[in-house]
Amino acid sequence: MNRRRHHDGDDDGYEHRNRKRRRVSENQEIEDRLESLILRVGERSTSSVESNLEGLVSVLEADLGTFRLKILRILSDCAVKMPEKCTIYTTLVGLLNAKNYKFGGEFVDHMVKIFKESLKQCKWNNARYSLRFLADLVNCHVISASSLLQLLDTMIDVSNEDPVPQVRRDWYVFAVLSTLPWVGRDLYEKKETSLESLLLRIEVYLNKRSKKHHNALRVWSVDAPHPQEEYLDCLWAQIRKLRQDNWAEKHLQRPYLSFDSILCEALQHNLPQIVPPPHHESYEYPMPWVVYRMFDYTDCPDGPNLPGAHSIERFLIEEHLHHIIEMHHKERKDCAAQLLAFPYKNKVPLEYCIVEVIFAELFHMPTPRYLDIVYGSILIELCKLHPATLPQVLAQATEILFMRIDSMNTSCFDRFVNWFSYHLSNFKFTWSWEEWDSCLLLDMEHPRPKFIQEVLQKCLRLSYHQRIVEMMPETYGKLLPVQPAPNYKYASEEAASLAGTQVAHQLVVAIRQKCTPEEVINILKELPNSGENADQEMSETSFNPLKIDVFVQTLLNLGSKSFSHSFAAISKFHLVFKALAESEEAQICILHNVFELWQNHQQMMVVIIDKLLKTQIVDCSAVATWIFSKEMTGEFTKMYLWEILHLTIRKMNKHVIKLTIELNDAKEKLSKADSSSSDSEDEAAPKRKKPVTTVDKPTEEMVERMEEKLEAANVDQKRLFLIVFQRFIMILSEHLVRSDTDGRDPDTDWYRWTIGRLQQVFLMHHEQVQKYSSTLETLLFTSDLDSHILDVFHQFVALRA
């Protein structure tokens, strides 16, 4: 038998394979071309959207036979991923449906499937965009108005479910309301009675829902000059205004109107009965928010007017701009260019709209979608692209924020500080400080001087001390940061009278001569125990404060040249730290000495404490206790202290999440290994492609140990939150009682900062704190607590209620 036959002149097999390969590559080329044409339809070109659509329909109609599934997939992807071109794609589907009724039906079925899957998988944005697309197909005569109203009614039925979280009911109502601008006019003309009935049901729900969460999510605590409206209330007001205007909006592009004569001849499809999936405790719904307002028409002097707060155009413009940021936030230059290329820029004061939307993202409560620096870098690119107008609008916005800072939420205050200092560092630290001179007459705890002080501290991290001194007018001297140098007490004038000076000098010599950790421990043995623990030398909780004092201050002073030097010193003498930090009191003593040495250099304190946590020299609970200790009273309203607290809580949260993932992975591997071993026992069973090997397979004992570790981590996490909230309750209650006794107004700057920080802890770590809300309610936030403190807790609980 000749195994090499096809090489000996008979090339049929070779030719067949080649033809097949050619056909596959040709098909791939056509698919890629179709995808490109569909994705780019309606983008800026010499011809109109309508002629683009006509040309594309001809191309797609010819290819429907061969590439039907591919075209279905691309169009449904566009419906969900490119909602800003919704009306263009619905027109395209409408024209295809008019020519090919069967394809129209398949597309509707496909979109319904995507909508149902999105609801099941909690992909809320995808679900909302799918619903919007289905609704807009009513305008294109693809779907009947009555079947859409039936679907919207079914969704509003969710608002009467009980008992389910309010956030679930809210989302379904929001999804329906946010769809109405697209299809309201058509429903009004065809099914006015049914539409009014739907709106009445929505109004009944909105009137009875709880808004306890509202105050926690506001950027400003006052409603002047712009009301801080809850998102559903605001959208409802906009929909009511749209209804007054007979459902006529002036923002959406509606290309299907040009094809009305073709589309109205087409046969329509009815949506099937769609029942929303029932609530499951694992479902997470979007949290409520408050609509951010910074400008109104009086702030925009020239050009087109800014749409009113309750006009539907304001909602549509803002949603579109938020979507552009979502799509392009990873590439700041692209994002800035796309924002400035907004399709309706001639109808609105675009720079004002963009700046307001970016600050709305930055100040979004409880947390922004992206890092603060994302918004800062986009604003810098916008200033570069539009240097004639955007810097002035941004300066105006900064001025507005500074003037209203007295009533600003504490979390937003921090983000404003971070953004402004970063922005200044990119524009040579230039600012007209003289215009803010009036703040120098205010108390130092007032938000305005406090803001400038914190901005200068952050600028110091991005520059150097002399530069900060030079950039500020002399009148601002009292707000300037001090020289960020270590304060090493064993080299000060009083050093001779200090008990540990001699040993400290010995230690300096030894460390410079590259001694070992063991030698350091021997040198420290010479120090006598002083203080409260002197009589308990042998007890488990005893520690020698003087040893810690001498070692920590001397070592960190030697490593004070840079962060790297400090890190190297901590790593080299990790053994000594661990020996000294046996109890929580000892760890607090270490932290106190870090503060004593570095109190003039906030950033150094932040990074060193972060390092001590990472290297497990100090526990998270020790850091929390130290922050609330009497010795830190003077630092209590400074931003860096809360930066330390939040990084501590995040460290603990990451640890718990990591152990949870590891345990779940181990359990999954164990169950897979068990099922594969039972498969191998069954001779008829086919062989697994990749069985879990004995090396991968964790043992039952390993899983048990992992469960114990996770349980211990959860206990530590709960303890950390209990410490933090208990300390907050203690100091706030003391202040309120003292004010009441002395007959003073408790609403001081200190009180507002402190209650703001309590709220910030709840909101920044809401996902983790939520797990312990019932414990917190039982142990700490009880009914006998002052209502001011209790309200903060109730607002937090209401976020997911």
CSV table of C-alpha atoms in Angstrom, one decimal, residues 287-646:
chain,number,residue,atom,x,y,z
A,287,MET,CA,-27.6,51.0,45.1
A,288,PRO,CA,-29.6,54.2,45.1
A,289,TRP,CA,-27.9,57.5,44.4
A,290,VAL,CA,-28.5,61.2,44.6
A,291,VAL,CA,-28.4,63.3,41.4
A,292,TYR,CA,-25.5,65.7,41.4
A,293,ARG,CA,-26.1,69.3,40.4
A,294,MET,CA,-23.5,72.0,40.2
A,295,PHE,CA,-24.6,74.4,37.4
A,296,ASP,CA,-27.8,75.9,36.2
A,297,TYR,CA,-28.4,78.2,33.1
A,298,THR,CA,-27.2,81.3,35.0
A,299,ASP,CA,-23.7,79.8,35.3
A,300,CYS,CA,-23.4,79.4,31.5
A,301,PRO,CA,-23.1,83.0,30.1
A,302,ASP,CA,-22.7,82.5,26.4
A,303,GLY,CA,-24.0,80.0,23.8
A,304,PRO,CA,-26.9,77.5,24.2
A,305,ASN,CA,-28.8,77.2,27.4
A,306,LEU,CA,-28.2,74.4,29.9
A,307,PRO,CA,-31.4,72.3,29.9
A,308,GLY,CA,-33.4,72.6,33.2
A,309,ALA,CA,-32.9,70.1,36.0
A,310,HIS,CA,-36.3,68.5,35.3
A,311,SER,CA,-36.1,68.4,31.5
A,312,ILE,CA,-35.7,64.9,30.1
A,313,GLU,CA,-32.8,66.3,27.9
A,314,ARG,CA,-30.7,66.8,31.1
A,315,PHE,CA,-31.2,63.1,31.9
A,316,LEU,CA,-30.4,61.9,28.4
A,317,ILE,CA,-27.3,64.1,28.0
A,318,GLU,CA,-25.9,63.1,31.4
A,319,GLU,CA,-26.6,59.4,30.8
A,320,HIS,CA,-24.8,59.6,27.4
A,321,LEU,CA,-21.7,61.3,28.9
A,322,HIS,CA,-21.6,58.8,31.8
A,323,HIS,CA,-21.6,56.0,29.2
A,324,ILE,CA,-18.7,57.6,27.3
A,325,ILE,CA,-16.7,57.7,30.5
A,326,GLU,CA,-17.5,54.1,31.2
A,327,MET,CA,-16.5,53.0,27.7
A,328,HIS,CA,-13.2,55.0,27.5
A,329,HIS,CA,-12.0,55.6,31.1
A,330,LYS,CA,-8.9,53.4,30.6
A,331,GLU,CA,-7.6,55.7,27.9
A,332,ARG,CA,-7.7,59.3,29.2
A,333,LYS,CA,-6.9,60.9,25.8
A,334,ASP,CA,-9.6,58.9,23.9
A,335,CYS,CA,-12.0,59.6,26.7
A,336,ALA,CA,-11.4,63.4,26.5
A,337,ALA,CA,-11.7,63.3,22.7
A,338,GLN,CA,-14.9,61.3,22.8
A,339,LEU,CA,-16.5,63.6,25.4
A,340,LEU,CA,-15.7,66.7,23.3
A,341,ALA,CA,-17.0,65.0,20.1
A,342,PHE,CA,-20.4,64.6,21.8
A,343,PRO,CA,-22.9,64.4,18.9
A,344,TYR,CA,-25.3,67.1,20.2
A,345,LYS,CA,-22.6,69.6,21.3
A,346,ASN,CA,-24.1,72.5,19.4
A,347,LYS,CA,-27.4,72.2,21.4
A,348,VAL,CA,-25.9,72.4,24.9
A,349,PRO,CA,-23.1,74.2,26.8
A,350,LEU,CA,-20.9,71.1,26.4
A,351,GLU,CA,-18.0,72.1,28.7
A,352,TYR,CA,-20.3,72.7,31.6
A,353,CYS,CA,-22.2,69.4,31.0
A,354,ILE,CA,-18.9,67.5,30.9
A,355,VAL,CA,-17.4,69.1,34.0
A,356,GLU,CA,-20.6,68.5,36.0
A,357,VAL,CA,-20.8,64.8,34.9
A,358,ILE,CA,-17.1,64.2,35.8
A,359,PHE,CA,-17.6,65.7,39.3
A,360,ALA,CA,-20.8,63.7,39.6
A,361,GLU,CA,-18.7,60.6,39.0
A,362,LEU,CA,-15.9,61.7,41.4
A,363,PHE,CA,-18.3,62.6,44.2
A,364,HIS,CA,-20.6,59.6,43.6
A,365,MET,CA,-21.6,58.0,46.9
A,366,PRO,CA,-20.8,55.6,48.5
A,367,THR,CA,-17.7,55.3,46.3
A,368,PRO,CA,-16.8,56.5,42.8
A,369,ARG,CA,-16.8,53.9,39.9
A,370,TYR,CA,-13.1,54.4,39.3
A,371,LEU,CA,-10.0,55.7,41.0
A,372,ASP,CA,-9.9,59.5,41.8
A,373,ILE,CA,-6.9,59.9,39.4
A,374,VAL,CA,-9.0,58.6,36.5
A,375,TYR,CA,-11.2,61.7,36.6
A,376,GLY,CA,-8.2,64.0,37.3
A,377,SER,CA,-6.3,62.8,34.3
A,378,ILE,CA,-9.4,63.1,32.0
A,379,LEU,CA,-9.9,66.7,33.2
A,380,ILE,CA,-6.2,67.5,32.4
A,381,GLU,CA,-6.6,66.1,28.9
A,382,LEU,CA,-9.8,68.1,28.4
A,383,CYS,CA,-7.9,71.3,29.4
A,384,LYS,CA,-5.2,70.4,26.8
A,385,LEU,CA,-7.7,69.8,24.0
A,386,HIS,CA,-9.8,72.9,24.7
A,387,PRO,CA,-7.4,75.4,26.3
A,388,ALA,CA,-9.6,78.4,25.4
A,389,THR,CA,-12.7,77.4,27.3
A,390,LEU,CA,-12.3,74.3,29.6
A,391,PRO,CA,-9.8,75.6,32.1
A,392,GLN,CA,-12.1,78.6,32.8
A,393,VAL,CA,-15.1,76.3,33.3
A,394,LEU,CA,-13.0,74.1,35.6
A,395,ALA,CA,-11.8,77.2,37.6
A,396,GLN,CA,-15.5,78.3,37.9
A,397,ALA,CA,-16.4,74.8,39.2
A,398,THR,CA,-13.6,74.8,41.7
A,399,GLU,CA,-14.7,78.2,43.0
A,400,ILE,CA,-18.3,76.9,43.3
A,401,LEU,CA,-17.1,73.8,45.2
A,402,PHE,CA,-14.9,75.9,47.6
A,403,MET,CA,-17.7,78.3,48.3
A,404,ARG,CA,-20.1,75.5,49.2
A,405,ILE,CA,-17.5,73.4,51.0
A,406,ASP,CA,-19.1,74.2,54.4
A,407,SER,CA,-21.9,71.8,53.7
A,408,MET,CA,-19.9,69.2,51.7
A,409,ASN,CA,-19.9,65.5,52.7
A,410,THR,CA,-16.6,64.5,54.4
A,411,SER,CA,-15.9,61.7,51.8
A,412,CYS,CA,-16.4,64.2,49.0
A,413,PHE,CA,-14.2,66.7,50.8
A,414,ASP,CA,-11.3,64.2,50.7
A,415,ARG,CA,-11.9,63.5,47.0
A,416,PHE,CA,-12.0,67.3,46.3
A,417,VAL,CA,-8.6,67.7,48.1
A,418,ASN,CA,-7.0,64.8,46.2
A,419,TRP,CA,-8.3,66.0,42.9
A,420,PHE,CA,-7.3,69.7,43.4
A,421,SER,CA,-3.8,68.9,44.6
A,422,TYR,CA,-3.2,66.5,41.7
A,423,HIS,CA,-4.6,69.1,39.2
A,424,LEU,CA,-2.3,71.9,40.7
A,425,SER,CA,0.7,69.6,40.4
A,426,ASN,CA,0.1,69.3,36.6
A,427,PHE,CA,-0.3,73.1,36.1
A,428,LYS,CA,2.9,74.3,37.9
A,429,PHE,CA,1.0,74.8,41.2
A,430,THR,CA,-0.6,78.0,39.8
A,431,TRP,CA,-3.7,79.3,41.5
A,432,SER,CA,-5.2,82.7,42.4
A,433,TRP,CA,-5.0,82.1,46.2
A,434,GLU,CA,-5.6,85.8,47.0
A,435,GLU,CA,-9.3,85.3,46.1
A,436,TRP,CA,-9.6,82.9,49.0
A,437,ASP,CA,-8.0,85.2,51.6
A,438,SER,CA,-11.3,85.5,53.6
A,439,CYS,CA,-10.8,82.0,54.8
A,440,LEU,CA,-7.8,83.1,56.9
A,441,LEU,CA,-10.2,84.9,59.3
A,442,LEU,CA,-12.0,81.6,60.1
A,443,ASP,CA,-11.3,79.0,62.8
A,444,MET,CA,-8.7,76.5,61.6
A,445,GLU,CA,-11.2,73.6,62.0
A,446,HIS,CA,-13.6,75.3,59.5
A,447,PRO,CA,-13.8,73.4,56.2
A,448,ARG,CA,-12.3,76.3,54.1
A,449,PRO,CA,-8.9,76.8,55.8
A,450,LYS,CA,-8.9,73.0,56.5
A,451,PHE,CA,-9.3,72.4,52.7
A,452,ILE,CA,-6.3,74.6,51.8
A,453,GLN,CA,-4.2,73.0,54.6
A,454,GLU,CA,-5.0,69.5,53.4
A,455,VAL,CA,-4.4,70.5,49.7
A,456,LEU,CA,-0.9,71.8,50.7
A,457,GLN,CA,-0.1,68.6,52.5
A,458,LYS,CA,-1.1,66.6,49.4
A,459,CYS,CA,0.9,69.0,47.2
A,460,LEU,CA,3.9,68.3,49.5
A,461,ARG,CA,3.7,64.6,48.5
A,462,LEU,CA,3.8,65.6,44.8
A,463,SER,CA,6.6,68.2,45.2
A,464,TYR,CA,9.0,69.4,47.9
A,465,HIS,CA,8.7,71.8,50.9
A,466,GLN,CA,10.5,74.8,49.5
A,467,ARG,CA,8.3,74.7,46.4
A,468,ILE,CA,5.1,74.8,48.5
A,469,VAL,CA,6.4,77.7,50.6
A,470,GLU,CA,7.3,79.7,47.4
A,471,MET,CA,3.9,79.1,45.7
A,472,MET,CA,1.9,80.5,48.5
A,473,PRO,CA,1.3,84.2,49.5
A,474,GLU,CA,2.9,85.1,52.8
A,475,THR,CA,-0.5,85.7,54.4
A,476,TYR,CA,-1.1,81.9,54.2
A,477,GLY,CA,1.9,81.2,56.5
A,478,LYS,CA,-0.2,79.5,59.3
A,479,LEU,CA,-1.7,77.0,56.8
A,480,LEU,CA,1.7,75.9,55.4
A,481,PRO,CA,3.0,72.4,56.3
A,482,VAL,CA,6.1,72.3,58.5
A,483,GLN,CA,9.4,70.9,57.2
A,484,PRO,CA,8.8,67.1,56.9
A,485,ALA,CA,11.9,66.1,59.0
A,486,PRO,CA,12.2,63.4,61.7
A,487,ASN,CA,12.0,64.5,65.3
A,488,TYR,CA,14.6,62.2,66.9
A,489,LYS,CA,14.4,62.9,70.7
A,490,TYR,CA,17.7,61.1,71.5
A,491,ALA,CA,19.6,63.8,69.5
A,492,SER,CA,17.6,66.8,70.9
A,493,GLU,CA,18.7,69.2,73.6
A,494,GLU,CA,16.9,67.3,76.3
A,495,ALA,CA,18.5,64.0,75.3
A,496,ALA,CA,20.9,64.0,78.2
A,497,SER,CA,18.1,63.7,80.7
A,498,LEU,CA,16.4,60.8,78.9
A,499,ALA,CA,16.7,57.3,80.3
A,500,GLY,CA,17.5,55.6,77.0
A,501,THR,CA,20.0,58.0,75.4
A,502,GLN,CA,23.1,56.0,76.2
A,503,VAL,CA,21.7,52.8,74.8
A,504,ALA,CA,20.3,54.7,71.8
A,505,HIS,CA,23.8,55.9,70.9
A,506,GLN,CA,25.2,52.4,71.4
A,507,LEU,CA,22.4,51.1,69.0
A,508,VAL,CA,23.3,53.7,66.3
A,509,VAL,CA,26.9,52.6,66.3
A,510,ALA,CA,25.9,48.9,66.2
A,511,ILE,CA,23.5,49.3,63.4
A,512,ARG,CA,26.0,51.3,61.3
A,513,GLN,CA,28.5,48.5,61.8
A,514,LYS,CA,25.9,46.1,60.3
A,515,CYS,CA,25.0,44.2,63.5
A,516,THR,CA,22.5,41.3,63.5
A,517,PRO,CA,19.0,41.4,65.0
A,518,GLU,CA,20.2,39.2,67.9
A,519,GLU,CA,22.9,41.7,68.8
A,520,VAL,CA,20.3,44.5,68.8
A,521,ILE,CA,18.1,42.4,71.3
A,522,ASN,CA,21.2,42.0,73.5
A,523,ILE,CA,21.9,45.8,73.5
A,524,LEU,CA,18.2,46.5,74.4
A,525,LYS,CA,18.5,44.1,77.4
A,526,GLU,CA,20.5,46.8,79.2
A,527,LEU,CA,17.4,49.0,79.4
A,528,PRO,CA,15.3,48.8,82.7
A,529,ASN,CA,11.6,48.3,82.4
A,530,SER,CA,9.7,51.5,83.3
A,531,GLY,CA,6.1,52.5,83.6
A,532,GLU,CA,3.0,50.5,84.5
A,533,ASN,CA,4.4,47.1,83.5
A,534,ALA,CA,7.5,47.3,85.7
A,535,ASP,CA,6.1,44.9,88.3
A,536,GLN,CA,4.7,42.5,85.7
A,537,GLU,CA,8.0,41.7,83.9
A,538,MET,CA,7.2,38.0,83.7
A,539,SER,CA,3.5,38.3,82.8
A,540,GLU,CA,2.4,37.5,79.3
A,541,THR,CA,1.0,40.9,78.5
A,542,SER,CA,4.1,42.8,79.8
A,543,PHE,CA,6.2,44.9,77.6
A,544,ASN,CA,9.1,47.3,78.1
A,545,PRO,CA,8.1,50.7,76.7
A,546,LEU,CA,11.6,52.1,76.9
A,547,LYS,CA,13.0,49.2,74.8
A,548,ILE,CA,10.4,50.0,72.1
A,549,ASP,CA,11.0,53.7,72.4
A,550,VAL,CA,14.8,53.4,71.9
A,551,PHE,CA,14.7,50.8,69.2
A,552,VAL,CA,11.8,52.2,67.0
A,553,GLN,CA,13.0,55.8,67.1
A,554,THR,CA,16.7,55.0,66.5
A,555,LEU,CA,16.1,52.5,63.7
A,556,LEU,CA,13.6,54.6,61.8
A,557,ASN,CA,15.7,57.7,62.3
A,558,LEU,CA,18.6,55.9,60.7
A,559,GLY,CA,16.4,54.9,57.8
A,560,SER,CA,14.8,58.3,57.5
A,561,LYS,CA,16.6,59.2,54.2
A,562,SER,CA,13.8,57.7,52.1
A,563,PHE,CA,10.9,55.2,52.1
A,564,SER,CA,13.2,52.5,50.7
A,565,HIS,CA,15.7,53.0,53.6
A,566,SER,CA,12.9,52.8,56.1
A,567,PHE,CA,11.5,49.6,54.5
A,568,ALA,CA,15.0,48.0,54.4
A,569,ALA,CA,15.5,48.8,58.1
A,570,ILE,CA,12.1,47.3,59.0
A,571,SER,CA,12.8,44.1,56.9
A,572,LYS,CA,16.3,43.6,58.3
A,573,PHE,CA,15.2,44.0,62.0
A,574,HIS,CA,11.8,42.3,61.6
A,575,LEU,CA,12.8,39.7,64.2
A,576,VAL,CA,13.4,42.5,66.8
A,577,PHE,CA,10.0,44.1,66.0
A,578,LYS,CA,8.2,40.8,66.4
A,579,ALA,CA,10.0,40.2,69.7
A,580,LEU,CA,9.0,43.6,71.0
A,581,ALA,CA,5.4,43.6,69.6
A,582,GLU,CA,4.1,40.6,71.5
A,583,SER,CA,0.9,42.3,72.8
A,584,GLU,CA,-1.5,44.8,71.5
A,585,GLU,CA,-0.3,47.4,74.1
A,586,ALA,CA,3.3,46.9,72.8
A,587,GLN,CA,2.1,47.4,69.2
A,588,ILE,CA,0.3,50.6,70.1
A,589,CYS,CA,3.5,51.7,71.8
A,590,ILE,CA,5.4,51.1,68.5
A,591,LEU,CA,2.8,53.2,66.6
A,592,HIS,CA,3.1,56.0,69.2
A,593,ASN,CA,6.9,56.1,68.6
A,594,VAL,CA,6.4,56.1,64.8
A,595,PHE,CA,4.1,59.1,65.4
A,596,GLU,CA,6.5,60.8,67.8
A,597,LEU,CA,9.4,60.6,65.3
A,598,TRP,CA,7.4,61.4,62.1
A,599,GLN,CA,4.6,63.7,63.2
A,600,ASN,CA,5.8,66.4,60.8
A,601,HIS,CA,5.8,64.0,57.8
A,602,GLN,CA,2.3,62.6,57.2
A,603,GLN,CA,3.2,60.5,54.1
A,604,MET,CA,6.0,58.8,55.9
A,605,MET,CA,3.7,57.8,58.7
A,606,VAL,CA,1.2,56.4,56.3
A,607,VAL,CA,3.7,54.3,54.4
A,608,ILE,CA,5.5,53.1,57.5
A,609,ILE,CA,2.3,52.0,59.2
A,610,ASP,CA,1.2,50.3,55.9
A,611,LYS,CA,4.6,48.4,56.0
A,612,LEU,CA,4.1,47.4,59.6
A,613,LEU,CA,0.7,45.9,58.8
A,614,LYS,CA,2.0,44.1,55.7
A,615,THR,CA,4.9,42.6,57.7
A,616,GLN,CA,2.5,41.6,60.5
A,617,ILE,CA,4.4,43.6,63.1
A,618,VAL,CA,1.2,45.3,64.2
A,619,ASP,CA,-2.4,44.0,64.0
A,620,CYS,CA,-5.2,46.0,62.4
A,621,SER,CA,-7.0,46.2,65.7
A,622,ALA,CA,-3.9,47.9,67.3
A,623,VAL,CA,-3.9,50.6,64.6
A,624,ALA,CA,-7.6,51.3,65.1
A,625,THR,CA,-7.2,51.5,68.9
A,626,TRP,CA,-4.2,53.8,68.5
A,627,ILE,CA,-6.1,56.2,66.1
A,628,PHE,CA,-8.8,56.7,68.7
A,629,SER,CA,-6.3,57.1,71.6
A,630,LYS,CA,-6.0,60.3,73.7
A,631,GLU,CA,-2.5,61.1,72.3
A,632,MET,CA,-4.0,61.4,68.8
A,633,THR,CA,-6.7,63.9,69.8
A,634,GLY,CA,-4.8,66.8,68.1
A,635,GLU,CA,-4.6,64.8,64.8
A,636,PHE,CA,-8.2,63.6,64.8
A,637,THR,CA,-9.5,65.9,62.1
A,638,LYS,CA,-6.5,65.5,59.8
A,639,MET,CA,-7.0,63.5,56.6
A,640,TYR,CA,-3.9,61.3,56.9
A,641,LEU,CA,-5.2,59.7,60.1
A,642,TRP,CA,-8.3,58.5,58.2
A,643,GLU,CA,-6.2,57.4,55.3
A,644,ILE,CA,-4.4,55.1,57.8
A,645,LEU,CA,-7.6,53.8,59.2
A,646,HIS,CA,-9.1,53.0,55.7
